[in-house]
mmCIF file of N, CA and C in Angstrom:
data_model
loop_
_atom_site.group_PDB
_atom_site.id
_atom_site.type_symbol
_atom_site.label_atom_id
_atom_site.label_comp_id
_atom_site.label_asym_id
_atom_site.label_seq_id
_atom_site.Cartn_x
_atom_site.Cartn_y
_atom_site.Cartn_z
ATOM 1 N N UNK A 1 0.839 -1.172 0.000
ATOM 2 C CA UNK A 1 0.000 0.000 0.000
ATOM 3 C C UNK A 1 0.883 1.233 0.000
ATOM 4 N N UNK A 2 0.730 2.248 -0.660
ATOM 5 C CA UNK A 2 1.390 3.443 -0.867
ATOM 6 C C UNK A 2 0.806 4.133 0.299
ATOM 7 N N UNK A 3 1.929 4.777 1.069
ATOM 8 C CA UNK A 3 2.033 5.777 1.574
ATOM 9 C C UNK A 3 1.412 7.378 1.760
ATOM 10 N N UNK A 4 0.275 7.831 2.535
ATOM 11 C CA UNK A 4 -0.391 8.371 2.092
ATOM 12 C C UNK A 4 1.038 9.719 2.577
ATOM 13 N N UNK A 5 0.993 11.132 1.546
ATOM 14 C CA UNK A 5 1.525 12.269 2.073
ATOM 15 C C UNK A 5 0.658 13.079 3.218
ATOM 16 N N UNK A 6 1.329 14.110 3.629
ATOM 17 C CA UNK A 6 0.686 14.793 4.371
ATOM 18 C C UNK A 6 1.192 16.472 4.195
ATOM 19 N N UNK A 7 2.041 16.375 3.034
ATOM 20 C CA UNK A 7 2.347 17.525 2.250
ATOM 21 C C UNK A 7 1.216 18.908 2.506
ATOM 22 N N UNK A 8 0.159 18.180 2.123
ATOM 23 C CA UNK A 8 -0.938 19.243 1.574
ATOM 24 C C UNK A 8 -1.452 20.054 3.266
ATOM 25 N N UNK A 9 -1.532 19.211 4.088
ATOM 26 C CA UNK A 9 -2.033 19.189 5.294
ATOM 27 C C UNK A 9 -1.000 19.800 6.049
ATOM 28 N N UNK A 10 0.644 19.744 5.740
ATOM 29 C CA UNK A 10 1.476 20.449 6.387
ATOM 30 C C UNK A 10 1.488 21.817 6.027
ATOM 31 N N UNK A 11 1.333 22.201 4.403
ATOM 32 C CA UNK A 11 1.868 23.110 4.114
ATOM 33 C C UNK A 11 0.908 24.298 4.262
ATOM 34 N N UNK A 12 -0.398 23.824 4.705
ATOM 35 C CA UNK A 12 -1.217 24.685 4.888
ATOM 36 C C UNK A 12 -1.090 25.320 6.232
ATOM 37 N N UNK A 13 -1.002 24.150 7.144
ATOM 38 C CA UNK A 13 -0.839 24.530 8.884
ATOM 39 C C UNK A 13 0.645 25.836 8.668
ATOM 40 N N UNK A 14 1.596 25.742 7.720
ATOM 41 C CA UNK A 14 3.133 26.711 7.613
ATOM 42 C C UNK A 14 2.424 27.761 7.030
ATOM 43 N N UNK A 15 0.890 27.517 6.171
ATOM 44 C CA UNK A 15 0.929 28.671 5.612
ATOM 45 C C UNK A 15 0.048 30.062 6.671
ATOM 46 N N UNK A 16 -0.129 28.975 7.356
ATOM 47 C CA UNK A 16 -1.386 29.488 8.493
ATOM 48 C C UNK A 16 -0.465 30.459 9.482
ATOM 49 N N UNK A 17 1.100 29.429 10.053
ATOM 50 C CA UNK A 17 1.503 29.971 10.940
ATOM 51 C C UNK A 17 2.679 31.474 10.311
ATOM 52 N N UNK A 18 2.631 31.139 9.175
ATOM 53 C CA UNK A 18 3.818 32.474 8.151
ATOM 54 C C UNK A 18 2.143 33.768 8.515
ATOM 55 N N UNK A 19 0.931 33.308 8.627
ATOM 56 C CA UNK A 19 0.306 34.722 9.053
ATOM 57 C C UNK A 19 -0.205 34.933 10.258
ATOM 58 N N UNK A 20 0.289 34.611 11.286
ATOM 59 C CA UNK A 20 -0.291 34.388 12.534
ATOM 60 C C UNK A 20 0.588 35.588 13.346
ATOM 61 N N UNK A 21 1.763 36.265 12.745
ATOM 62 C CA UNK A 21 2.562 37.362 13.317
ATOM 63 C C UNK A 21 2.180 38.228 12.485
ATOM 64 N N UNK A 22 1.162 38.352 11.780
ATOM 65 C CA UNK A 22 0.565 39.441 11.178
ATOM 66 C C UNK A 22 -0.709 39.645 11.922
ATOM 67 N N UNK A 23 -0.924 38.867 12.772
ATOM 68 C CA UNK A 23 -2.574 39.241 13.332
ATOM 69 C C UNK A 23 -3.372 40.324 13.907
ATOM 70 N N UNK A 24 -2.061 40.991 15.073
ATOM 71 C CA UNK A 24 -2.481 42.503 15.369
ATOM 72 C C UNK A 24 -2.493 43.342 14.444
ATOM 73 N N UNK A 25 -1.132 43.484 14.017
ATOM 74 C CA UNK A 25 -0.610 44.541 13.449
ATOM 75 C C UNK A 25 -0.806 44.859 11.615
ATOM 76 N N UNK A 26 -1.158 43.714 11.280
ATOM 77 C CA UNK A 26 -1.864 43.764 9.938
ATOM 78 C C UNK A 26 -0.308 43.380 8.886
ATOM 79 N N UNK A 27 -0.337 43.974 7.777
ATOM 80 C CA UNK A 27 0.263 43.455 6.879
ATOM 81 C C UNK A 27 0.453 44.178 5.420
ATOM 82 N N UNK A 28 0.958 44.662 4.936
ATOM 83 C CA UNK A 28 0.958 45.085 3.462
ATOM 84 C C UNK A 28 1.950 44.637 2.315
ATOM 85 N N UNK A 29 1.371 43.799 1.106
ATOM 86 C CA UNK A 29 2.159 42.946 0.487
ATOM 87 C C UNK A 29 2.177 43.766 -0.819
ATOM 88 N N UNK A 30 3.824 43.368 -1.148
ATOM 89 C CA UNK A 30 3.844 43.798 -2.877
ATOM 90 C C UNK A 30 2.997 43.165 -3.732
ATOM 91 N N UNK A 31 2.801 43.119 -5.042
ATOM 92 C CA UNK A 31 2.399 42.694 -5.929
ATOM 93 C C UNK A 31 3.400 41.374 -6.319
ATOM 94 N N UNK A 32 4.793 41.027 -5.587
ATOM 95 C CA UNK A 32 5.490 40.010 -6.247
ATOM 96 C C UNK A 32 5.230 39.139 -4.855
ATOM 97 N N UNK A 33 4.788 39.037 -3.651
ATOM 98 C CA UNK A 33 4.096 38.713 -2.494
ATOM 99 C C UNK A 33 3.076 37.914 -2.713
ATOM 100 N N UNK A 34 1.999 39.180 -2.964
ATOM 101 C CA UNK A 34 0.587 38.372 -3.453
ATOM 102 C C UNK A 34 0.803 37.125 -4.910
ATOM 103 N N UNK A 35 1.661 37.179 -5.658
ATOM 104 C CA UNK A 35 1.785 36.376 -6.530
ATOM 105 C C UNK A 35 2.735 35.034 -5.968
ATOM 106 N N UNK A 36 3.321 35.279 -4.991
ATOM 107 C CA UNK A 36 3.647 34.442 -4.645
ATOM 108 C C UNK A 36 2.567 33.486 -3.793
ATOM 109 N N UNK A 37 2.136 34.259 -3.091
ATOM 110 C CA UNK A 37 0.718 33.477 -2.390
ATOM 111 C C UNK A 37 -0.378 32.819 -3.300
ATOM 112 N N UNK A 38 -0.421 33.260 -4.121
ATOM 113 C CA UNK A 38 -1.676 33.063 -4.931
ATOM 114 C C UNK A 38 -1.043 31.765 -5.690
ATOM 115 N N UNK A 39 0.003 31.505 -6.278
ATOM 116 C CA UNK A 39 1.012 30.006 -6.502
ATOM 117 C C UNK A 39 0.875 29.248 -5.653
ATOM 118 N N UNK A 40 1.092 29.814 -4.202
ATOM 119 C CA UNK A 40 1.470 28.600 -3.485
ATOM 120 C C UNK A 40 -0.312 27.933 -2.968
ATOM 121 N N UNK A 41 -1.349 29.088 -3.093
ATOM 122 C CA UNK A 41 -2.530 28.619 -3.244
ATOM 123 C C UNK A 41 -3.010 27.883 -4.089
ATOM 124 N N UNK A 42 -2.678 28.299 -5.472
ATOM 125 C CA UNK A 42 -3.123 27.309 -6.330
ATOM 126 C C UNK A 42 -2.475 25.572 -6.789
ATOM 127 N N UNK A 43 -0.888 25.488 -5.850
ATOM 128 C CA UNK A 43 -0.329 24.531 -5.894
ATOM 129 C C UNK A 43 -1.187 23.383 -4.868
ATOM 130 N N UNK A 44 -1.690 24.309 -3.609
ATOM 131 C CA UNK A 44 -2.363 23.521 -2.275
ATOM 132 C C UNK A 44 -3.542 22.781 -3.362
ATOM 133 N N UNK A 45 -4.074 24.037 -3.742
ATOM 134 C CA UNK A 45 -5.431 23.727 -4.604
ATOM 135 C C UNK A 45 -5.452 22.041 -5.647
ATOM 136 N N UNK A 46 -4.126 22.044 -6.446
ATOM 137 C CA UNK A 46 -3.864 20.827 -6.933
ATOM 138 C C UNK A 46 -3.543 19.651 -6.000
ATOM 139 N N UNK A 47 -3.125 19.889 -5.081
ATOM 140 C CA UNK A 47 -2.685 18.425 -3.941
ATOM 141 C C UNK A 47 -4.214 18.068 -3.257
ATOM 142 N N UNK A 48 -5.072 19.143 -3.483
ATOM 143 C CA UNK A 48 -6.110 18.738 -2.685
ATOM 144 C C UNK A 48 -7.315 18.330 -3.782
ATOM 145 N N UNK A 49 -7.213 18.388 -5.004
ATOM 146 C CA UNK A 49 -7.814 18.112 -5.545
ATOM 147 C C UNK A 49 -7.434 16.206 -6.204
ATOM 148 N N UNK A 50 -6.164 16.320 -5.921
ATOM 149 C CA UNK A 50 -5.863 14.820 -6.617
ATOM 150 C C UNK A 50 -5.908 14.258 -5.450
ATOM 151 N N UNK A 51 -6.572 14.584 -3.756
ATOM 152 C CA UNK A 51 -6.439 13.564 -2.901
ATOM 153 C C UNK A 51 -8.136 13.399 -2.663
ATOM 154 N N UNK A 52 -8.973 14.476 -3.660
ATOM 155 C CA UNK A 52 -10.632 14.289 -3.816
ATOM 156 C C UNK A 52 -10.871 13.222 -4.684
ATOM 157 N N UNK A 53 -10.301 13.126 -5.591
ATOM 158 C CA UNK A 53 -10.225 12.484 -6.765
ATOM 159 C C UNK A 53 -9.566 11.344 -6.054
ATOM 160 N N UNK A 54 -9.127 10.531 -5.361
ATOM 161 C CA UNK A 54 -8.473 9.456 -5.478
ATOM 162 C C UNK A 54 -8.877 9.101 -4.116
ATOM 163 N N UNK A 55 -10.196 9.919 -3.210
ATOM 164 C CA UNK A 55 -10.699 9.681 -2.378
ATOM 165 C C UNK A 55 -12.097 8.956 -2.833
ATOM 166 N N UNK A 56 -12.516 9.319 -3.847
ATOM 167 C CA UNK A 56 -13.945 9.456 -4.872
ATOM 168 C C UNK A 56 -13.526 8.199 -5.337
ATOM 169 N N UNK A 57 -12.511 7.903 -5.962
ATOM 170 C CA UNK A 57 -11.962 6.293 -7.035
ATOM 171 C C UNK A 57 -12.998 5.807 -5.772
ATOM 172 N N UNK A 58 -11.648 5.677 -5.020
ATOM 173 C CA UNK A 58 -11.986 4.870 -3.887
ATOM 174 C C UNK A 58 -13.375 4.251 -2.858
ATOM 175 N N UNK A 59 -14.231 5.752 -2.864
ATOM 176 C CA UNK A 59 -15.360 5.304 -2.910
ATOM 177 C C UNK A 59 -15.906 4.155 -3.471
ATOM 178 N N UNK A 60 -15.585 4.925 -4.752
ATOM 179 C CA UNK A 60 -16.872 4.337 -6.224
ATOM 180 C C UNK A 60 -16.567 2.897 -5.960
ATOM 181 N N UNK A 61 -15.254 2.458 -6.107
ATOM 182 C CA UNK A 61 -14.822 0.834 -6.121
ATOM 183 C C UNK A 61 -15.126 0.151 -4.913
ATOM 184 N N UNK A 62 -15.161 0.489 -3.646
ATOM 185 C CA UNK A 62 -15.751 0.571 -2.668
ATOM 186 C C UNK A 62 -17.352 -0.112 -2.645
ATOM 187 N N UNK A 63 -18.010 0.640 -3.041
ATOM 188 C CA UNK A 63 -19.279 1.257 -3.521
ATOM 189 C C UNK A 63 -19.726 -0.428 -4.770
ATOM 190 N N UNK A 64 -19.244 -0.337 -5.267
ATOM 191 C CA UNK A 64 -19.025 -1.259 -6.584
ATOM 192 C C UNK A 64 -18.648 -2.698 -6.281
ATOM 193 N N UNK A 65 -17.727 -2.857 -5.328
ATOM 194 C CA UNK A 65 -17.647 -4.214 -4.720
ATOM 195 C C UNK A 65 -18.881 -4.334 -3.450
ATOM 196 N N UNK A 66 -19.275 -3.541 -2.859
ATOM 197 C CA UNK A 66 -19.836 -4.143 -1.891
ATOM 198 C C UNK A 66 -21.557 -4.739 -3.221
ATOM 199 N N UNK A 67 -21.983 -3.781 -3.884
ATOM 200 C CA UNK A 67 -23.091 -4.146 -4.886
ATOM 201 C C UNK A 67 -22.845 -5.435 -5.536
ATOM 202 N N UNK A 68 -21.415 -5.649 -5.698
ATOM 203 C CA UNK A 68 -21.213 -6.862 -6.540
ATOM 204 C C UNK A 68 -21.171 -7.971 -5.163
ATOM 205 N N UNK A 69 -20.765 -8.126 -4.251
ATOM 206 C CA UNK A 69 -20.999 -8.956 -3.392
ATOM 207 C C UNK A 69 -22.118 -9.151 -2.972
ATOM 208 N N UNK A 70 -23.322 -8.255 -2.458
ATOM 209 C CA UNK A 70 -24.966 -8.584 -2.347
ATOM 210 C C UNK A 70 -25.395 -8.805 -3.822
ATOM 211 N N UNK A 71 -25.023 -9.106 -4.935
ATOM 212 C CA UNK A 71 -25.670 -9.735 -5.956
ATOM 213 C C UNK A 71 -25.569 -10.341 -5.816
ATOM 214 N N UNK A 72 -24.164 -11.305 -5.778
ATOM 215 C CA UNK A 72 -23.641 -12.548 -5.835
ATOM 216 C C UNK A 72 -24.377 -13.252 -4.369
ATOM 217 N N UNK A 73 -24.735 -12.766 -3.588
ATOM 218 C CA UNK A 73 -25.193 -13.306 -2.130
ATOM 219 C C UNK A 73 -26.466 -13.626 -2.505
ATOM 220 N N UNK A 74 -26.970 -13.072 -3.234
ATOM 221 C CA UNK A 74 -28.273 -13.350 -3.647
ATOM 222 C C UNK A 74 -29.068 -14.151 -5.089
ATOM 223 N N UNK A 75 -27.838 -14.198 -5.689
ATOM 224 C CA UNK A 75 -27.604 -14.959 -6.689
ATOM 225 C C UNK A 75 -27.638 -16.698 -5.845
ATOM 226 N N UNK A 76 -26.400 -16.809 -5.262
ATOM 227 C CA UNK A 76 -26.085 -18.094 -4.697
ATOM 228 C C UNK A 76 -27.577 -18.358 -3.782
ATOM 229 N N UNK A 77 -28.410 -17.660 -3.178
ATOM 230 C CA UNK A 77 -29.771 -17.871 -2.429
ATOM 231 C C UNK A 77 -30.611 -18.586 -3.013
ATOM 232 N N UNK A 78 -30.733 -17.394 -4.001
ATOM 233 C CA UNK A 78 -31.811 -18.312 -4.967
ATOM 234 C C UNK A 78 -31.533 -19.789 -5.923
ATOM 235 N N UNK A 79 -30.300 -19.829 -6.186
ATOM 236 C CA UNK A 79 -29.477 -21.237 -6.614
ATOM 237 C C UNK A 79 -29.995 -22.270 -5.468
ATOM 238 N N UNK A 80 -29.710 -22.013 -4.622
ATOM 239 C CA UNK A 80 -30.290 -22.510 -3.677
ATOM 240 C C UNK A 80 -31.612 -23.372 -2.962
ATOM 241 N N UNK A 81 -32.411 -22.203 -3.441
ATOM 242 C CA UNK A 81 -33.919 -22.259 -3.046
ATOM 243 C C UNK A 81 -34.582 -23.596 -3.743
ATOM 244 N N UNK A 82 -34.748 -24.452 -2.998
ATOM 245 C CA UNK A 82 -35.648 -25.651 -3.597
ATOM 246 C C UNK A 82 -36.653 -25.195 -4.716
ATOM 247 N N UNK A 83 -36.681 -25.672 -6.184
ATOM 248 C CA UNK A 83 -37.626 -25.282 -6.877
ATOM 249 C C UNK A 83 -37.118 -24.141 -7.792
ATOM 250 N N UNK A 84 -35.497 -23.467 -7.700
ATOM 251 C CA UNK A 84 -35.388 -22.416 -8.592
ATOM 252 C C UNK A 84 -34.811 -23.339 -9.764
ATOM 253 N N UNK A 85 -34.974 -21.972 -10.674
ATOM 254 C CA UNK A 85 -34.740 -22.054 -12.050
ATOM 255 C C UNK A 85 -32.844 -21.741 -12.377
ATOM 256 N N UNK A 86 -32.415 -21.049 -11.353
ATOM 257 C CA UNK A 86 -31.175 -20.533 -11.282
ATOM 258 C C UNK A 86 -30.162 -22.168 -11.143
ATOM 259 N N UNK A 87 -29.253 -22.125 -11.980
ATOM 260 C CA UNK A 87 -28.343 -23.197 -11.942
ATOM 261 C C UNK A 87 -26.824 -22.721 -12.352
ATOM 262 N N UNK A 88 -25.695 -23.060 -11.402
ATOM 263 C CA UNK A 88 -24.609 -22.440 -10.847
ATOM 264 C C UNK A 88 -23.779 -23.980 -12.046
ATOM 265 N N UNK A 89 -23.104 -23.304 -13.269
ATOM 266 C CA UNK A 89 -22.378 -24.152 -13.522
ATOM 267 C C UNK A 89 -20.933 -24.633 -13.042
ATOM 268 N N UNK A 90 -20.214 -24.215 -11.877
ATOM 269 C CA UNK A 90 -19.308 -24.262 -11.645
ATOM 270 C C UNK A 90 -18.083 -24.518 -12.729
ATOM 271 N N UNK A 91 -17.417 -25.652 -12.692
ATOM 272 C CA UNK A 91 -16.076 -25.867 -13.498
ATOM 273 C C UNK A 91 -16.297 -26.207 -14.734
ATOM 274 N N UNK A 92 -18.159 -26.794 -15.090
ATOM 275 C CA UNK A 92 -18.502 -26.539 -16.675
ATOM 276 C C UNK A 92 -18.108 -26.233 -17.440
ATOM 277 N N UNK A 93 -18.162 -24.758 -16.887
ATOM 278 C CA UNK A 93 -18.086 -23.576 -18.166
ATOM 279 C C UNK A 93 -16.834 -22.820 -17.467
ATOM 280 N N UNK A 94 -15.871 -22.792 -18.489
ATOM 281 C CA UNK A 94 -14.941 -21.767 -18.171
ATOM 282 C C UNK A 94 -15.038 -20.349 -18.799
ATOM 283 N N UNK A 95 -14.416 -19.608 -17.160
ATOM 284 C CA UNK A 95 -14.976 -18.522 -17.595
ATOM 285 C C UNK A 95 -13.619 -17.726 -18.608
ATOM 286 N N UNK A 96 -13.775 -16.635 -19.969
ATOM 287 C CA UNK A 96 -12.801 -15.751 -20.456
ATOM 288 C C UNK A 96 -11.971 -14.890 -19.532
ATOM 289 N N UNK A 97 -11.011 -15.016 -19.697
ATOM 290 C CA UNK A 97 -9.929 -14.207 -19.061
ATOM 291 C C UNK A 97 -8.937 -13.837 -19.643
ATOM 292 N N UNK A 98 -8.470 -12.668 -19.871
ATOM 293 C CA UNK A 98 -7.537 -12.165 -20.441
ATOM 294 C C UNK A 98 -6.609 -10.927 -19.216
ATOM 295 N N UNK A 99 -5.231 -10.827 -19.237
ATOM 296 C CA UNK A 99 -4.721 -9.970 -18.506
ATOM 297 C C UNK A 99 -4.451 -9.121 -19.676
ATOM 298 N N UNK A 100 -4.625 -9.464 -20.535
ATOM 299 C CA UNK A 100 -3.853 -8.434 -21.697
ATOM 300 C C UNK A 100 -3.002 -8.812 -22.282
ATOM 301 N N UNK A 101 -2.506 -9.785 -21.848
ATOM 302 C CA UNK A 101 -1.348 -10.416 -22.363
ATOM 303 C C UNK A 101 -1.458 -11.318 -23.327
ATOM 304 N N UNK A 102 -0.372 -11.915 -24.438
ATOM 305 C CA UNK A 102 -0.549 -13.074 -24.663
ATOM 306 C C UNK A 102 -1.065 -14.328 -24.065
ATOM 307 N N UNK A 103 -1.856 -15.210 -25.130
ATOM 308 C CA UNK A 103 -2.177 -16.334 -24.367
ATOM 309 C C UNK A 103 -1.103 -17.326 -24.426
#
């Protein structure tokens, strides 16, 4: 399992504490200042958007296996059920598989 960062989550708490000695006394920034802020905002902006996005995958597949497991739970039930029509071919029928690879 990869390693989650904490980049995004640090650099915000540094960006918090770089204005926290501005709090009384206020602050007045150049124009090469504010551009610097506004970068390092829109850099946060990208780390936090690819950890929405790869929070969301995660969901969905999530989300997607648990649906595919109550089918299959309910699939095998009714296989089951004295009198169904449902019939489980096991080693019958093989199923297609491909990795992509040559066969």
């Amino acid at each position: 399992m990869a390693s989650m960062s904490l980049d995004l989550s640090d650099d915000l708490a540094q960006l918090a504490t770089n204005f926290d000695q501005f709090a009384h006394g206020g602050l007045v920034m150049d124009g090469e200042t504010v551009l610097g802020i506004a970068a390092t905002l829109r850099s946060l902006h990208r780390a936090a958007r690819r950890l929405e996005n790869e929070v969301s995958a995660l969901r969905w597949n999530q989300a997607a296996k648990a649906d595919r497991t109550h089918e299959t739970k309910r699939v095998l039930a009714e296989a089951g059920r004295p009198g169904s029509n449902v019939v489980l071919f096991g080693d019958a029928c093989e199923v297609p598989f491909s990795d992509g690879g040559a066969a």
